[in-house]
PDB file of N, CA and C in Angstrom:
ATOM      1  N   UNK A  55     105.799 109.171  87.742  1.00  0.00           N
ATOM      2  CA  UNK A  55     106.893 107.969  88.783  1.00  0.00           C
ATOM      3  C   UNK A  55     106.136 107.898  89.933  1.00  0.00           C
ATOM      4  N   UNK A  56     105.847 106.511  91.059  1.00  0.00           N
ATOM      5  CA  UNK A  56     105.340 106.865  91.881  1.00  0.00           C
ATOM      6  C   UNK A  56     106.406 106.547  93.004  1.00  0.00           C
ATOM      7  N   UNK A  57     106.804 107.126  94.166  1.00  0.00           N
ATOM      8  CA  UNK A  57     108.016 107.387  95.105  1.00  0.00           C
ATOM      9  C   UNK A  57     107.293 107.607  96.950  1.00  0.00           C
ATOM     10  N   UNK A  58     108.455 106.976  97.620  1.00  0.00           N
ATOM     11  CA  UNK A  58     108.288 107.009  99.178  1.00  0.00           C
ATOM     12  C   UNK A  58     108.005 108.875  98.850  1.00  0.00           C
ATOM     13  N   UNK A  59     107.440 108.506 100.070  1.00  0.00           N
ATOM     14  CA  UNK A  59     106.696 110.165 100.347  1.00  0.00           C
ATOM     15  C   UNK A  59     106.482 110.631 101.892  1.00  0.00           C
ATOM     16  N   UNK A  60     107.086 111.652 102.000  1.00  0.00           N
ATOM     17  CA  UNK A  60     106.851 111.980 103.727  1.00  0.00           C
ATOM     18  C   UNK A  60     105.584 112.814 103.519  1.00  0.00           C
ATOM     19  N   UNK A  61     104.934 112.982 103.810  1.00  0.00           N
ATOM     20  CA  UNK A  61     103.412 114.216 104.423  1.00  0.00           C
ATOM     21  C   UNK A  61     103.527 115.222 105.364  1.00  0.00           C
ATOM     22  N   UNK A  62     103.398 116.509 105.560  1.00  0.00           N
ATOM     23  CA  UNK A  62     103.693 117.296 107.352  1.00  0.00           C
ATOM     24  C   UNK A  62     102.952 118.781 106.599  1.00  0.00           C
ATOM     25  N   UNK A  63     101.970 119.283 107.662  1.00  0.00           N
ATOM     26  CA  UNK A  63     101.648 120.442 107.749  1.00  0.00           C
ATOM     27  C   UNK A  63     102.686 121.787 107.872  1.00  0.00           C
ATOM     28  N   UNK A  64     103.597 122.036 107.608  1.00  0.00           N
ATOM     29  CA  UNK A  64     104.436 123.239 107.693  1.00  0.00           C
ATOM     30  C   UNK A  64     103.490 124.650 108.298  1.00  0.00           C
ATOM     31  N   UNK A  65     103.419 125.326 109.056  1.00  0.00           N
ATOM     32  CA  UNK A  65     102.858 127.147 108.813  1.00  0.00           C
ATOM     33  C   UNK A  65     103.035 127.837 107.816  1.00  0.00           C
ATOM     34  N   UNK A  66     104.242 128.052 107.494  1.00  0.00           N
ATOM     35  CA  UNK A  66     103.959 128.540 106.780  1.00  0.00           C
ATOM     36  C   UNK A  66     104.642 127.794 105.154  1.00  0.00           C
ATOM     37  N   UNK A  67     104.581 129.054 103.302  1.00  0.00           N
ATOM     38  CA  UNK A  67     106.103 127.972 102.428  1.00  0.00           C
ATOM     39  C   UNK A  67     107.370 127.765 103.031  1.00  0.00           C
ATOM     40  N   UNK A  68     107.622 129.704 103.789  1.00  0.00           N
ATOM     41  CA  UNK A  68     108.818 129.488 104.032  1.00  0.00           C
ATOM     42  C   UNK A  68     109.942 128.157 104.561  1.00  0.00           C
ATOM     43  N   UNK A  69     108.870 127.883 105.840  1.00  0.00           N
ATOM     44  CA  UNK A  69     109.240 126.697 106.576  1.00  0.00           C
ATOM     45  C   UNK A  69     109.498 125.546 105.716  1.00  0.00           C
ATOM     46  N   UNK A  70     108.342 124.889 105.068  1.00  0.00           N
ATOM     47  CA  UNK A  70     108.491 124.129 104.035  1.00  0.00           C
ATOM     48  C   UNK A  70     108.622 123.691 103.721  1.00  0.00           C
ATOM     49  N   UNK A  71     109.394 124.609 102.727  1.00  0.00           N
ATOM     50  CA  UNK A  71     110.259 125.157 101.913  1.00  0.00           C
ATOM     51  C   UNK A  71     112.615 124.693 102.708  1.00  0.00           C
ATOM     52  N   UNK A  72     112.054 124.498 103.590  1.00  0.00           N
ATOM     53  CA  UNK A  72     113.417 125.085 104.942  1.00  0.00           C
ATOM     54  C   UNK A  72     113.424 123.433 104.792  1.00  0.00           C
ATOM     55  N   UNK A  73     112.228 122.453 104.741  1.00  0.00           N
ATOM     56  CA  UNK A  73     112.657 121.353 105.269  1.00  0.00           C
ATOM     57  C   UNK A  73     113.247 120.314 103.841  1.00  0.00           C
ATOM     58  N   UNK A  74     113.126 120.651 102.571  1.00  0.00           N
ATOM     59  CA  UNK A  74     113.208 120.547 100.505  1.00  0.00           C
ATOM     60  C   UNK A  74     114.551 119.017 101.484  1.00  0.00           C
ATOM     61  N   UNK A  75     115.953 119.015 101.707  1.00  0.00           N
ATOM     62  CA  UNK A  75     116.820 118.899 101.672  1.00  0.00           C
ATOM     63  C   UNK A  75     117.088 117.459 102.717  1.00  0.00           C
ATOM     64  N   UNK A  76     116.055 117.675 103.677  1.00  0.00           N
ATOM     65  CA  UNK A  76     116.581 116.828 104.978  1.00  0.00           C
ATOM     66  C   UNK A  76     115.241 116.282 105.598  1.00  0.00           C
ATOM     67  N   UNK A  77     114.293 116.459 104.972  1.00  0.00           N
ATOM     68  CA  UNK A  77     113.206 116.328 105.592  1.00  0.00           C
ATOM     69  C   UNK A  77     112.426 116.973 106.888  1.00  0.00           C
ATOM     70  N   UNK A  78     111.336 116.648 106.783  1.00  0.00           N
ATOM     71  CA  UNK A  78     110.228 117.908 108.613  1.00  0.00           C
ATOM     72  C   UNK A  78     111.246 117.718 109.493  1.00  0.00           C
ATOM     73  N   UNK A  79     112.031 115.731 109.011  1.00  0.00           N
ATOM     74  CA  UNK A  79     112.105 115.691 111.155  1.00  0.00           C
ATOM     75  C   UNK A  79     112.284 115.134 112.076  1.00  0.00           C
ATOM     76  N   UNK A  80     112.017 115.041 113.365  1.00  0.00           N
ATOM     77  CA  UNK A  80     110.738 115.584 114.369  1.00  0.00           C
ATOM     78  C   UNK A  80     110.247 116.727 115.110  1.00  0.00           C
ATOM     79  N   UNK A  81     110.482 117.418 114.352  1.00  0.00           N
ATOM     80  CA  UNK A  81     110.223 119.884 114.606  1.00  0.00           C
ATOM     81  C   UNK A  81     108.347 119.244 113.645  1.00  0.00           C
ATOM     82  N   UNK A  82     108.528 118.317 112.944  1.00  0.00           N
ATOM     83  CA  UNK A  82     106.914 118.194 112.632  1.00  0.00           C
ATOM     84  C   UNK A  82     106.283 116.159 113.122  1.00  0.00           C
ATOM     85  N   UNK A  83     105.068 116.330 113.027  1.00  0.00           N
ATOM     86  CA  UNK A  83     104.172 115.246 112.661  1.00  0.00           C
ATOM     87  C   UNK A  83     104.061 115.205 110.940  1.00  0.00           C
ATOM     88  N   UNK A  84     104.304 113.861 110.810  1.00  0.00           N
ATOM     89  CA  UNK A  84     104.301 113.432 109.746  1.00  0.00           C
ATOM     90  C   UNK A  84     103.907 111.762 109.631  1.00  0.00           C
ATOM     91  N   UNK A  85     104.080 111.654 108.243  1.00  0.00           N
ATOM     92  CA  UNK A  85     103.261 111.222 107.926  1.00  0.00           C
ATOM     93  C   UNK A  85     104.155 110.152 106.435  1.00  0.00           C
ATOM     94  N   UNK A  86     105.146 109.244 106.187  1.00  0.00           N
ATOM     95  CA  UNK A  86     105.652 108.580 105.780  1.00  0.00           C
ATOM     96  C   UNK A  86     104.845 107.412 104.363  1.00  0.00           C
ATOM     97  N   UNK A  87     104.986 107.582 103.873  1.00  0.00           N
ATOM     98  CA  UNK A  87     103.487 106.562 102.684  1.00  0.00           C
ATOM     99  C   UNK A  87     104.718 106.140 101.629  1.00  0.00           C
ATOM    100  N   UNK A  88     104.421 105.102 100.770  1.00  0.00           N
ATOM    101  CA  UNK A  88     105.394 104.267  99.356  1.00  0.00           C
ATOM    102  C   UNK A  88     104.718 104.138  99.204  1.00  0.00           C
ATOM    103  N   UNK A  89     105.064 104.484  97.885  1.00  0.00           N
ATOM    104  CA  UNK A  89     104.643 103.623  96.182  1.00  0.00           C
ATOM    105  C   UNK A  89     103.197 105.755  95.656  1.00  0.00           C
ATOM    106  N   UNK A  90     103.791 106.301  95.521  1.00  0.00           N
ATOM    107  CA  UNK A  90     102.819 107.524  96.335  1.00  0.00           C
ATOM    108  C   UNK A  90     102.926 108.938  95.626  1.00  0.00           C
ATOM    109  N   UNK A  91     102.127 108.728  94.687  1.00  0.00           N
ATOM    110  CA  UNK A  91     101.755 110.034  93.120  1.00  0.00           C
ATOM    111  C   UNK A  91     101.693 111.224  93.350  1.00  0.00           C
ATOM    112  N   UNK A  92     102.971 112.109  93.946  1.00  0.00           N
ATOM    113  CA  UNK A  92     102.659 113.031  94.526  1.00  0.00           C
ATOM    114  C   UNK A  92     101.952 114.345  94.230  1.00  0.00           C
ATOM    115  N   UNK A  93     101.724 114.293  92.885  1.00  0.00           N
ATOM    116  CA  UNK A  93     100.491 115.485  91.620  1.00  0.00           C
ATOM    117  C   UNK A  93      99.143 115.471  92.578  1.00  0.00           C
ATOM    118  N   UNK A  94      99.045 114.002  91.567  1.00  0.00           N
ATOM    119  CA  UNK A  94      97.179 113.227  92.400  1.00  0.00           C
ATOM    120  C   UNK A  94      97.600 112.894  93.446  1.00  0.00           C
ATOM    121  N   UNK A  95      97.648 112.127  94.608  1.00  0.00           N
ATOM    122  CA  UNK A  95      97.704 112.745  96.085  1.00  0.00           C
ATOM    123  C   UNK A  95      96.498 113.200  97.023  1.00  0.00           C
ATOM    124  N   UNK A  96      96.581 114.260  97.275  1.00  0.00           N
ATOM    125  CA  UNK A  96      96.650 115.633  97.135  1.00  0.00           C
ATOM    126  C   UNK A  96      94.707 115.280  97.041  1.00  0.00           C
ATOM    127  N   UNK A  97      94.479 115.693  95.395  1.00  0.00           N
ATOM    128  CA  UNK A  97      93.151 115.945  94.869  1.00  0.00           C
ATOM    129  C   UNK A  97      92.717 114.722  95.032  1.00  0.00           C
ATOM    130  N   UNK A  98      93.052 113.105  95.489  1.00  0.00           N
ATOM    131  CA  UNK A  98      92.437 111.957  95.411  1.00  0.00           C
ATOM    132  C   UNK A  98      92.032 112.411  97.174  1.00  0.00           C
ATOM    133  N   UNK A  99      92.856 112.262  97.853  1.00  0.00           N
ATOM    134  CA  UNK A  99      92.367 112.621  99.420  1.00  0.00           C
ATOM    135  C   UNK A  99      91.696 113.863 100.097  1.00  0.00           C
ATOM    136  N   UNK A 100      91.544 114.203  99.259  1.00  0.00           N
ATOM    137  CA  UNK A 100      90.684 115.803  99.492  1.00  0.00           C
ATOM    138  C   UNK A 100      89.377 115.355  98.881  1.00  0.00           C
ATOM    139  N   UNK A 101      89.033 114.224  97.825  1.00  0.00           N
ATOM    140  CA  UNK A 101      87.944 113.986  97.577  1.00  0.00           C
ATOM    141  C   UNK A 101      86.946 113.192  98.288  1.00  0.00           C
ATOM    142  N   UNK A 102      88.359 111.729  98.766  1.00  0.00           N
ATOM    143  CA  UNK A 102      87.664 111.114  99.513  1.00  0.00           C
ATOM    144  C   UNK A 102      86.864 111.549 100.857  1.00  0.00           C
ATOM    145  N   UNK A 103      86.850 112.267 101.712  1.00  0.00           N
ATOM    146  CA  UNK A 103      86.992 113.896 103.001  1.00  0.00           C
ATOM    147  C   UNK A 103      85.235 114.479 102.034  1.00  0.00           C
ATOM    148  N   UNK A 104      86.036 114.848 101.120  1.00  0.00           N
ATOM    149  CA  UNK A 104      84.241 115.528 100.798  1.00  0.00           C
ATOM    150  C   UNK A 104      83.369 114.068 100.191  1.00  0.00           C
ATOM    151  N   UNK A 105      83.609 112.318 100.194  1.00  0.00           N
ATOM    152  CA  UNK A 105      82.191 111.838  99.400  1.00  0.00           C
ATOM    153  C   UNK A 105      83.180 110.634 100.004  1.00  0.00           C
ATOM    154  N   UNK A 106      83.523 109.589 101.251  1.00  0.00           N
ATOM    155  CA  UNK A 106      84.150 109.126 101.610  1.00  0.00           C
ATOM    156  C   UNK A 106      83.174 107.569 101.039  1.00  0.00           C
ATOM    157  N   UNK A 107      84.564 106.568 100.195  1.00  0.00           N
ATOM    158  CA  UNK A 107      84.039 105.774  98.829  1.00  0.00           C
ATOM    159  C   UNK A 107      85.451 104.410  99.681  1.00  0.00           C
ATOM    160  N   UNK A 108      85.078 102.978  98.879  1.00  0.00           N
ATOM    161  CA  UNK A 108      86.057 102.513  98.808  1.00  0.00           C
ATOM    162  C   UNK A 108      86.950 102.392  97.100  1.00  0.00           C
ATOM    163  N   UNK A 109      86.669 102.760  96.357  1.00  0.00           N
ATOM    164  CA  UNK A 109      86.777 102.866  95.306  1.00  0.00           C
ATOM    165  C   UNK A 109      87.511 103.977  95.396  1.00  0.00           C
ATOM    166  N   UNK A 110      88.444 104.049  94.048  1.00  0.00           N
ATOM    167  CA  UNK A 110      89.281 105.566  94.148  1.00  0.00           C
ATOM    168  C   UNK A 110      88.212 106.208  92.434  1.00  0.00           C
ATOM    169  N   UNK A 111      88.176 107.375  92.938  1.00  0.00           N
ATOM    170  CA  UNK A 111      87.355 108.167  92.075  1.00  0.00           C
ATOM    171  C   UNK A 111      88.429 108.805  90.705  1.00  0.00           C
ATOM    172  N   UNK A 112      87.089 108.224  89.165  1.00  0.00           N
ATOM    173  CA  UNK A 112      87.266 108.395  88.016  1.00  0.00           C
ATOM    174  C   UNK A 112      88.277 109.093  87.558  1.00  0.00           C
ATOM    175  N   UNK A 113      88.989 109.303  86.477  1.00  0.00           N
ATOM    176  CA  UNK A 113      90.529 109.877  86.062  1.00  0.00           C
ATOM    177  C   UNK A 113      89.739 110.970  85.981  1.00  0.00           C
ATOM    178  N   UNK A 114      87.813 110.991  85.350  1.00  0.00           N
ATOM    179  CA  UNK A 114      87.352 112.423  85.419  1.00  0.00           C
ATOM    180  C   UNK A 114      87.863 113.164  86.091  1.00  0.00           C
ATOM    181  N   UNK A 115      86.837 112.800  87.020  1.00  0.00           N
ATOM    182  CA  UNK A 115      86.841 113.687  87.838  1.00  0.00           C
ATOM    183  C   UNK A 115      88.176 113.644  88.615  1.00  0.00           C
ATOM    184  N   UNK A 116      88.867 113.668  88.651  1.00  0.00           N
ATOM    185  CA  UNK A 116      90.383 113.501  89.514  1.00  0.00           C
ATOM    186  C   UNK A 116      90.561 114.741  88.780  1.00  0.00           C
ATOM    187  N   UNK A 117      90.697 114.852  87.196  1.00  0.00           N
ATOM    188  CA  UNK A 117      91.237 116.234  86.309  1.00  0.00           C
ATOM    189  C   UNK A 117      90.617 117.278  86.542  1.00  0.00           C
ATOM    190  N   UNK A 118      89.491 117.346  86.884  1.00  0.00           N
ATOM    191  CA  UNK A 118      88.677 118.389  87.052  1.00  0.00           C
ATOM    192  C   UNK A 118      88.507 118.782  88.203  1.00  0.00           C
ATOM    193  N   UNK A 119      89.687 118.709  88.923  1.00  0.00           N
ATOM    194  CA  UNK A 119      89.307 118.651  91.057  1.00  0.00           C
ATOM    195  C   UNK A 119      90.476 120.460  90.801  1.00  0.00           C
ATOM    196  N   UNK A 120      90.316 121.010  91.877  1.00  0.00           N
ATOM    197  CA  UNK A 120      90.379 122.288  91.427  1.00  0.00           C
ATOM    198  C   UNK A 120      90.111 122.247  93.239  1.00  0.00           C
ATOM    199  N   UNK A 121      91.060 122.911  93.767  1.00  0.00           N
ATOM    200  CA  UNK A 121      91.834 123.804  93.119  1.00  0.00           C
ATOM    201  C   UNK A 121      93.362 123.227  93.683  1.00  0.00           C
ATOM    202  N   UNK A 122      94.132 122.631  92.382  1.00  0.00           N
ATOM    203  CA  UNK A 122      95.746 121.907  92.786  1.00  0.00           C
ATOM    204  C   UNK A 122      95.334 122.477  93.600  1.00  0.00           C
ATOM    205  N   UNK A 123      97.299 122.059  94.819  1.00  0.00           N
ATOM    206  CA  UNK A 123      97.802 122.110  95.567  1.00  0.00           C
ATOM    207  C   UNK A 123      98.827 122.755  94.786  1.00  0.00           C
ATOM    208  N   UNK A 124      99.579 123.292  95.740  1.00  0.00           N
ATOM    209  CA  UNK A 124     100.423 124.740  95.587  1.00  0.00           C
ATOM    210  C   UNK A 124     101.136 124.056  95.743  1.00  0.00           C
ATOM    211  N   UNK A 125     102.773 124.056  94.667  1.00  0.00           N
ATOM    212  CA  UNK A 125     103.974 123.709  95.408  1.00  0.00           C
ATOM    213  C   UNK A 125     104.763 124.605  96.501  1.00  0.00           C
ATOM    214  N   UNK A 126     105.042 124.049  97.505  1.00  0.00           N
ATOM    215  CA  UNK A 126     106.321 124.996  98.476  1.00  0.00           C
ATOM    216  C   UNK A 126     107.736 124.549  97.746  1.00  0.00           C
ATOM    217  N   UNK A 127     107.626 124.535  97.207  1.00  0.00           N
ATOM    218  CA  UNK A 127     109.304 124.472  96.839  1.00  0.00           C
ATOM    219  C   UNK A 127     109.299 123.819  95.466  1.00  0.00           C
ATOM    220  N   UNK A 128     109.646 124.072  94.246  1.00  0.00           N
ATOM    221  CA  UNK A 128     109.705 122.794  92.650  1.00  0.00           C
ATOM    222  C   UNK A 128     109.961 121.255  93.317  1.00  0.00           C
ATOM    223  N   UNK A 129     109.730 120.785  92.110  1.00  0.00           N
ATOM    224  CA  UNK A 129     110.486 119.227  92.681  1.00  0.00           C
ATOM    225  C   UNK A 129     111.067 118.246  92.394  1.00  0.00           C
TER     226      UNK A 129
END
């Protein structure tokens, strides 16, 4: 299921996990995105940075992507 999600870069897992219930607020620069599949979004974006393309990567390539991101806190 797609979600509205806020992406930000925290200095460590503990800091990232501490934002779970309240969000990053003004403490971190962030980007809010709508209708994102969080499990695959980071993998897709990483692929775009490695080989920019106007097309989405094929599912076979997406599923074979490694390493998958680690959760700072369970979803």
